[in-house]
mmCIF file of C-alpha atoms in Angstrom:
data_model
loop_
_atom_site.group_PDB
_atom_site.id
_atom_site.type_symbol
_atom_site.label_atom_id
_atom_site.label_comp_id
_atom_site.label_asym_id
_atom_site.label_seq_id
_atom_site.Cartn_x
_atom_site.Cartn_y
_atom_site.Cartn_z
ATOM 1 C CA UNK A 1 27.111 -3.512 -1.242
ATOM 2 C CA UNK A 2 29.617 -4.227 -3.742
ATOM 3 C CA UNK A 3 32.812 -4.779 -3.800
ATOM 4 C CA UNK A 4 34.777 -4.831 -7.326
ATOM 5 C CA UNK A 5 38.616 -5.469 -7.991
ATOM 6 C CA UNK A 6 39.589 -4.487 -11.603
ATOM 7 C CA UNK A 7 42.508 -6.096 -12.901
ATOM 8 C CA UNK A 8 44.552 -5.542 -16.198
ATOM 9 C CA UNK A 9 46.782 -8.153 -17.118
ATOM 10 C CA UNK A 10 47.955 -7.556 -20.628
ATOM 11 C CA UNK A 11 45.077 -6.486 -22.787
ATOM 12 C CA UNK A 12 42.472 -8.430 -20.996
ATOM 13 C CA UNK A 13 40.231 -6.983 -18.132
ATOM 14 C CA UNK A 14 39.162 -9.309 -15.217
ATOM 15 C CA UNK A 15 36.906 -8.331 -12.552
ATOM 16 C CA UNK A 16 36.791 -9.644 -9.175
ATOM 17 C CA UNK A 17 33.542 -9.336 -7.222
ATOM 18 C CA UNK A 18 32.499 -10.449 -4.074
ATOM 19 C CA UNK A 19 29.170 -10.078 -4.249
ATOM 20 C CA UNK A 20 27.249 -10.627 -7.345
ATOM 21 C CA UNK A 21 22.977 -10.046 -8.064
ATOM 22 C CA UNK A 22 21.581 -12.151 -10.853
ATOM 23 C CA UNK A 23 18.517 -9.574 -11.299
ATOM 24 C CA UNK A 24 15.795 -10.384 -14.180
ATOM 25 C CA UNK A 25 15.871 -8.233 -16.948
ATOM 26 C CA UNK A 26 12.682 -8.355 -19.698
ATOM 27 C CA UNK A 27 14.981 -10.941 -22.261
ATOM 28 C CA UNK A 28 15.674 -13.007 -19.785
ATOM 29 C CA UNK A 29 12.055 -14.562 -20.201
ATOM 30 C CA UNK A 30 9.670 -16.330 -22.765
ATOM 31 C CA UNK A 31 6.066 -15.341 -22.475
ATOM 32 C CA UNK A 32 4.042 -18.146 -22.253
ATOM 33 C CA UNK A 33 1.261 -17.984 -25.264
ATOM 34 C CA UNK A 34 -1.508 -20.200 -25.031
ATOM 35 C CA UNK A 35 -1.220 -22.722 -28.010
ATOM 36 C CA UNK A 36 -4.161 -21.624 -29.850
ATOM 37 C CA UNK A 37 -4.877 -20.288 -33.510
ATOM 38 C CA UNK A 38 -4.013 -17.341 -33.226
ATOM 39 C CA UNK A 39 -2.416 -16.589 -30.230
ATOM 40 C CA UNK A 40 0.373 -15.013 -31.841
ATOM 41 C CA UNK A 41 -2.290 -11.783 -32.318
ATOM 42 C CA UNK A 42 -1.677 -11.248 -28.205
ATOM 43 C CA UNK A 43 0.312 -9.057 -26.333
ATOM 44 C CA UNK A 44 1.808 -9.486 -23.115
ATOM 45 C CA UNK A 45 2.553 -7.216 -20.091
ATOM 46 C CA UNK A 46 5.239 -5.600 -21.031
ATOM 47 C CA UNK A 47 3.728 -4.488 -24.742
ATOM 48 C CA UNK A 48 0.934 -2.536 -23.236
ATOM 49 C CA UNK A 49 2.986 0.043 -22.040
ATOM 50 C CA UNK A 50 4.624 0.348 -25.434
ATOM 51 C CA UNK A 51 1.471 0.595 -27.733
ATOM 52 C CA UNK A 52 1.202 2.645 -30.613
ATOM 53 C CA UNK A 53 -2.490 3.076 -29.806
ATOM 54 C CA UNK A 54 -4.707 2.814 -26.561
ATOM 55 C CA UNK A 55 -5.393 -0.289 -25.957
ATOM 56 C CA UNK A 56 -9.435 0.555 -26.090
ATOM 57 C CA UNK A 57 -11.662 -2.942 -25.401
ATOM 58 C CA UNK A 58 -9.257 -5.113 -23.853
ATOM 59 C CA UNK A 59 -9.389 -9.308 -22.876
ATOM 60 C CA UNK A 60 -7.016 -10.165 -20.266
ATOM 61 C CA UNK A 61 -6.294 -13.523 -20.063
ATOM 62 C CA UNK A 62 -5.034 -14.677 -17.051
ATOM 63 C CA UNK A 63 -6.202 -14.944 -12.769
ATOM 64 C CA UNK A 64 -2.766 -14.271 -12.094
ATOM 65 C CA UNK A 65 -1.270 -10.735 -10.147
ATOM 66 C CA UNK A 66 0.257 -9.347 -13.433
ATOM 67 C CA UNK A 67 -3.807 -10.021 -14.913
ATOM 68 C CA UNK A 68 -5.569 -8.697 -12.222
ATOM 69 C CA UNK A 69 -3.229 -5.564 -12.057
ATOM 70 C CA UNK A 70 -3.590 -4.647 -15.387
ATOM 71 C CA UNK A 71 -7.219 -5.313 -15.623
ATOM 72 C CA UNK A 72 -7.506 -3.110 -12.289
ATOM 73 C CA UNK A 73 -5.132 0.001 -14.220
ATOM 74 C CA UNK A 74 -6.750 -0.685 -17.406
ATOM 75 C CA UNK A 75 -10.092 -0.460 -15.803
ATOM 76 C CA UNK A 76 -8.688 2.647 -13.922
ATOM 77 C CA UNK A 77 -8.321 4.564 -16.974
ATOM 78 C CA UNK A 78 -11.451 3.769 -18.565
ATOM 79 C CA UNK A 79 -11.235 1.261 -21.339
ATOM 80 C CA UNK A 80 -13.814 -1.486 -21.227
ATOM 81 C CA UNK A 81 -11.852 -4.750 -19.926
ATOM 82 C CA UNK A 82 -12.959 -8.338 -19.432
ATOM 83 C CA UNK A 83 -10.725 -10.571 -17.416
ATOM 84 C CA UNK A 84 -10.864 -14.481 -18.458
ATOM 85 C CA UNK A 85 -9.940 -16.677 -15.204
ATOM 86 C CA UNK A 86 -9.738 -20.557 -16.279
ATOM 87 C CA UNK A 87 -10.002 -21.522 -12.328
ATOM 88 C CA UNK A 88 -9.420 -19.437 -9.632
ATOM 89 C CA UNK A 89 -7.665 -15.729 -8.983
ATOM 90 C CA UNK A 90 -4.212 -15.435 -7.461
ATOM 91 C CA UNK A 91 -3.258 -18.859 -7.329
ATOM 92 C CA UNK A 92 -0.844 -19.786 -3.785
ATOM 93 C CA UNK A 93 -3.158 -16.655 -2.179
ATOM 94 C CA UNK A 94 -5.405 -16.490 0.511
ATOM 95 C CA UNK A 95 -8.619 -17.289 -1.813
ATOM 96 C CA UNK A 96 -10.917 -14.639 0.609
ATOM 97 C CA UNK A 97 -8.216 -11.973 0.036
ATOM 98 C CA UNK A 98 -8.137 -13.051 -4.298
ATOM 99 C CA UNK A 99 -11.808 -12.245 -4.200
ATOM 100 C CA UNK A 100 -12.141 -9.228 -2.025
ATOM 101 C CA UNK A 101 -9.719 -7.947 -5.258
ATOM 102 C CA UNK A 102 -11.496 -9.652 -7.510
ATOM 103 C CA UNK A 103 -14.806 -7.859 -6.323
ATOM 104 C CA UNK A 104 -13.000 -4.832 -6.500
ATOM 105 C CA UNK A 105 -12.344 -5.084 -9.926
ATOM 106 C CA UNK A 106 -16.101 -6.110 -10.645
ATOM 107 C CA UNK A 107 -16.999 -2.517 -8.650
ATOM 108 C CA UNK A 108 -14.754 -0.754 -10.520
ATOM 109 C CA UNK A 109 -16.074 -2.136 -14.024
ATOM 110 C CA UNK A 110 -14.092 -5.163 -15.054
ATOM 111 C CA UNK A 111 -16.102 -8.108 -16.337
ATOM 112 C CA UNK A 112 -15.244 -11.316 -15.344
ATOM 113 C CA UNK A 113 -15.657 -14.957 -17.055
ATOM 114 C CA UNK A 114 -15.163 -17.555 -14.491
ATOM 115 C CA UNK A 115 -13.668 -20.668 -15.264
ATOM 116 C CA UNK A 116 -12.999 -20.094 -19.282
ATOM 117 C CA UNK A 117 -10.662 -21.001 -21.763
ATOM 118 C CA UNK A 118 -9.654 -19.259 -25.225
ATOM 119 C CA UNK A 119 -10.397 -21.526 -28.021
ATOM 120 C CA UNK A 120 -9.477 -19.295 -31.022
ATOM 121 C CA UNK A 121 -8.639 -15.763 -31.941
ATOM 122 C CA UNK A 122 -9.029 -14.161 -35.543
ATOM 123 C CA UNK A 123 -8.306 -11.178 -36.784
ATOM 124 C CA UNK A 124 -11.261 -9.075 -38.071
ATOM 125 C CA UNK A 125 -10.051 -6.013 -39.819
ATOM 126 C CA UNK A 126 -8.698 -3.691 -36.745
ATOM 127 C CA UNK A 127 -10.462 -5.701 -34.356
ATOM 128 C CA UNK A 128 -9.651 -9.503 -32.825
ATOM 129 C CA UNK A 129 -12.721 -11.828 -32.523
ATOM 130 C CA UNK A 130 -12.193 -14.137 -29.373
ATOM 131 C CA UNK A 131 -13.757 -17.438 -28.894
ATOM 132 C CA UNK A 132 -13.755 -19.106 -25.678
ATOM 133 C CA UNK A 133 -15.210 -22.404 -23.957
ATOM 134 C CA UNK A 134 -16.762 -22.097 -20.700
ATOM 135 C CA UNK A 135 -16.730 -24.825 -17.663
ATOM 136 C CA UNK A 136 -19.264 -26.579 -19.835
ATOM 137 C CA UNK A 137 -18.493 -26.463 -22.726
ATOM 138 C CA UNK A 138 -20.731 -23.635 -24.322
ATOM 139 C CA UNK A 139 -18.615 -21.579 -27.019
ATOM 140 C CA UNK A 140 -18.830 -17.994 -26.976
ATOM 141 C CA UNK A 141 -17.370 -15.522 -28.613
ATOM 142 C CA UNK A 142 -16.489 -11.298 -28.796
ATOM 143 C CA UNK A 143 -14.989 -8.649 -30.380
ATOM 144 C CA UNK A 144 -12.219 -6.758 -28.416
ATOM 145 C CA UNK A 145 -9.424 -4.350 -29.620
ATOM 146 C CA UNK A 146 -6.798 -5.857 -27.732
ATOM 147 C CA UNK A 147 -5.860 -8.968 -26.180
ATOM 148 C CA UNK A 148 -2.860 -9.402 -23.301
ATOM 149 C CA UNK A 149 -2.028 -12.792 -22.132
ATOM 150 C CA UNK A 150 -1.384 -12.727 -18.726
ATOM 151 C CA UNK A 151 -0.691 -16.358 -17.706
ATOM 152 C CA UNK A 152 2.732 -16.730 -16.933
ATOM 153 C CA UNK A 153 6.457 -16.660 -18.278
ATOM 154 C CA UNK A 154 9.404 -18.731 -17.576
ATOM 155 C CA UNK A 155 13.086 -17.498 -16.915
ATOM 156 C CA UNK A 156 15.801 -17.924 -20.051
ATOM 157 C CA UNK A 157 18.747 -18.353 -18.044
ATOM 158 C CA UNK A 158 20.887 -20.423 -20.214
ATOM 159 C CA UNK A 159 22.761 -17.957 -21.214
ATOM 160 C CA UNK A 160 24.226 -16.863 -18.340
ATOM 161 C CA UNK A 161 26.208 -20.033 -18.001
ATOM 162 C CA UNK A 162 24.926 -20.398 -14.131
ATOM 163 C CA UNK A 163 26.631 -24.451 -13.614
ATOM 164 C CA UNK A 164 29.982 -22.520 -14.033
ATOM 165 C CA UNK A 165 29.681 -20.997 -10.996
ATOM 166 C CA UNK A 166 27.693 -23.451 -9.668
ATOM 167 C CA UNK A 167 24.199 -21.934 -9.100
ATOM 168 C CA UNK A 168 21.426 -24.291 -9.174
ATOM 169 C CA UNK A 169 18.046 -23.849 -10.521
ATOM 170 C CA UNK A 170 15.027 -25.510 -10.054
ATOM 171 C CA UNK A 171 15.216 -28.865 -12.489
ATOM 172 C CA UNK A 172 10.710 -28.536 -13.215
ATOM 173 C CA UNK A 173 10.096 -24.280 -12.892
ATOM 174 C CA UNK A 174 13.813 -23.600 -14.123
ATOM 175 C CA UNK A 175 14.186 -20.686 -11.690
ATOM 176 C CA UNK A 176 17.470 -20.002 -9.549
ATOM 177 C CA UNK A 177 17.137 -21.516 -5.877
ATOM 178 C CA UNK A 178 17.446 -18.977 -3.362
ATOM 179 C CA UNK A 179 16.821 -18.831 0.781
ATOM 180 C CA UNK A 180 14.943 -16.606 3.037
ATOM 181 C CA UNK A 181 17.776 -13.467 1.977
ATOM 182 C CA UNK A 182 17.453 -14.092 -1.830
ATOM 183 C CA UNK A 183 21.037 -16.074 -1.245
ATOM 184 C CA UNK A 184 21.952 -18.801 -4.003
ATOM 185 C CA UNK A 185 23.403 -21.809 -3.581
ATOM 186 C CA UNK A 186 26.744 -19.746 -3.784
ATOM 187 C CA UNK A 187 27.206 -17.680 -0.896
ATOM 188 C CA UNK A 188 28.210 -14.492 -2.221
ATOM 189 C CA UNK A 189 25.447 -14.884 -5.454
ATOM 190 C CA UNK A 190 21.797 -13.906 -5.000
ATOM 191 C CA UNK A 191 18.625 -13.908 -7.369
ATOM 192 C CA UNK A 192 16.188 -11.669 -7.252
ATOM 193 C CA UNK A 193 12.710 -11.257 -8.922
ATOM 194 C CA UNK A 194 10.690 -13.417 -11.029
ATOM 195 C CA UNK A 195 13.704 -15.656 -11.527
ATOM 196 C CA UNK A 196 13.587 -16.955 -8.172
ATOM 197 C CA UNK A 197 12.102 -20.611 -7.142
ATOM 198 C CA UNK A 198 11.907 -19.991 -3.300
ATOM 199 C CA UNK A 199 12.958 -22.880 -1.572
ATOM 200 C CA UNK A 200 15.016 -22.460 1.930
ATOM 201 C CA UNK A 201 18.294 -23.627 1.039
ATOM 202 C CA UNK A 202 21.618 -23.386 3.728
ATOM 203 C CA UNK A 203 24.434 -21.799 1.975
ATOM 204 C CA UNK A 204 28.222 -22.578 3.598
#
């Protein structure tokens, strides 16, 4: 619940809250790209919903939930989609669960390569030609209409000034530090979503 205290003094407004949620908004993170040529000719998750075209034959890039979900919905509609897994689904999962979704997917008509790595990706007229590496070192390559990288993004929090308050965030992942109930390390702040680093903290 919140609680807000409006106060005018002069011509400036000043708010007083007592309890504030830092929630993660889309440009509050960078999409991580792989740092190959061509990379930039990628999409990420929050592009396919905003395409100008279907997304047709479509490489997802990426064993993480945000790949295998749109793999699974992509699948679901009925474009042809290949998922490319460097090592191992839904890392920090169960690994029987990752593959009993994993061999859903398969059922349901996504192809898998196991244990590959883009190399390069060049634009052929409307399409994207996609080379990859697999575990040893064979080079292969396709032709797909679309390609979404799925492996990751990283929170942009700079600008919300956090040490001011004195929120801390994680000093490797960059994510806010929150406990069991989402709490920061101020009392009366709390994180939620992909800008959390769950950690149990003990807030006074």
């Amino acid at each position: 619940m919140f609680v807000i205290l409006i106060l005018k003094l002069k011509t400036e407004t000043f708010l007083k809250i007592k309890i504030i949620n830092i929630l993660p908004p889309k440009f509050h993170f960078n999409i991580w790209y792989i740092q190959i040529e061509g990379a930039e000719e990628g999409i990420s998750s929050d592009d396919i919903f905003s395409l100008p075209r279907p997304p047709a034959k479509t490489l997802v890039v990426g064993g993480s939930y945000v790949g295998l979900e749109c793999a699974g919905f992509l699948s679901g509609l009925g474009y042809p989609v290949t998922l490319m897994v460097r090592s191992i689904p839904l890392r920090g999962f169960d690994q029987q669960m990752a593959h009993f979704v994993t061999d859903n997917l398969i059922v349901h008509g996504t192809d898998i390569l196991w244990r590959c790595k883009p190399k390069k990706i060049v634009k052929n007229g409307t399409k994207l030609q996609v080379e990859w590496e697999d575990e040893v070192g064979k080079s292969n390559s396709d032709l797909f209409d679309t390609v979404l990288w799925a492996i990751g993004r990283e929170p942009r929090l700079s600008d919300l000034n956090l040490d001011a308050v004195g929120v801390k965030c994680d000093s490797k992942s960059g994510r806010i530090l929150v406990n069991e109930k989402d709490q920061t390390t101020v009392s009366n702040i709390y994180a939620i979503g992909d800008i959390q680093h769950v950690i149990l903290l003990i807030c006074s």
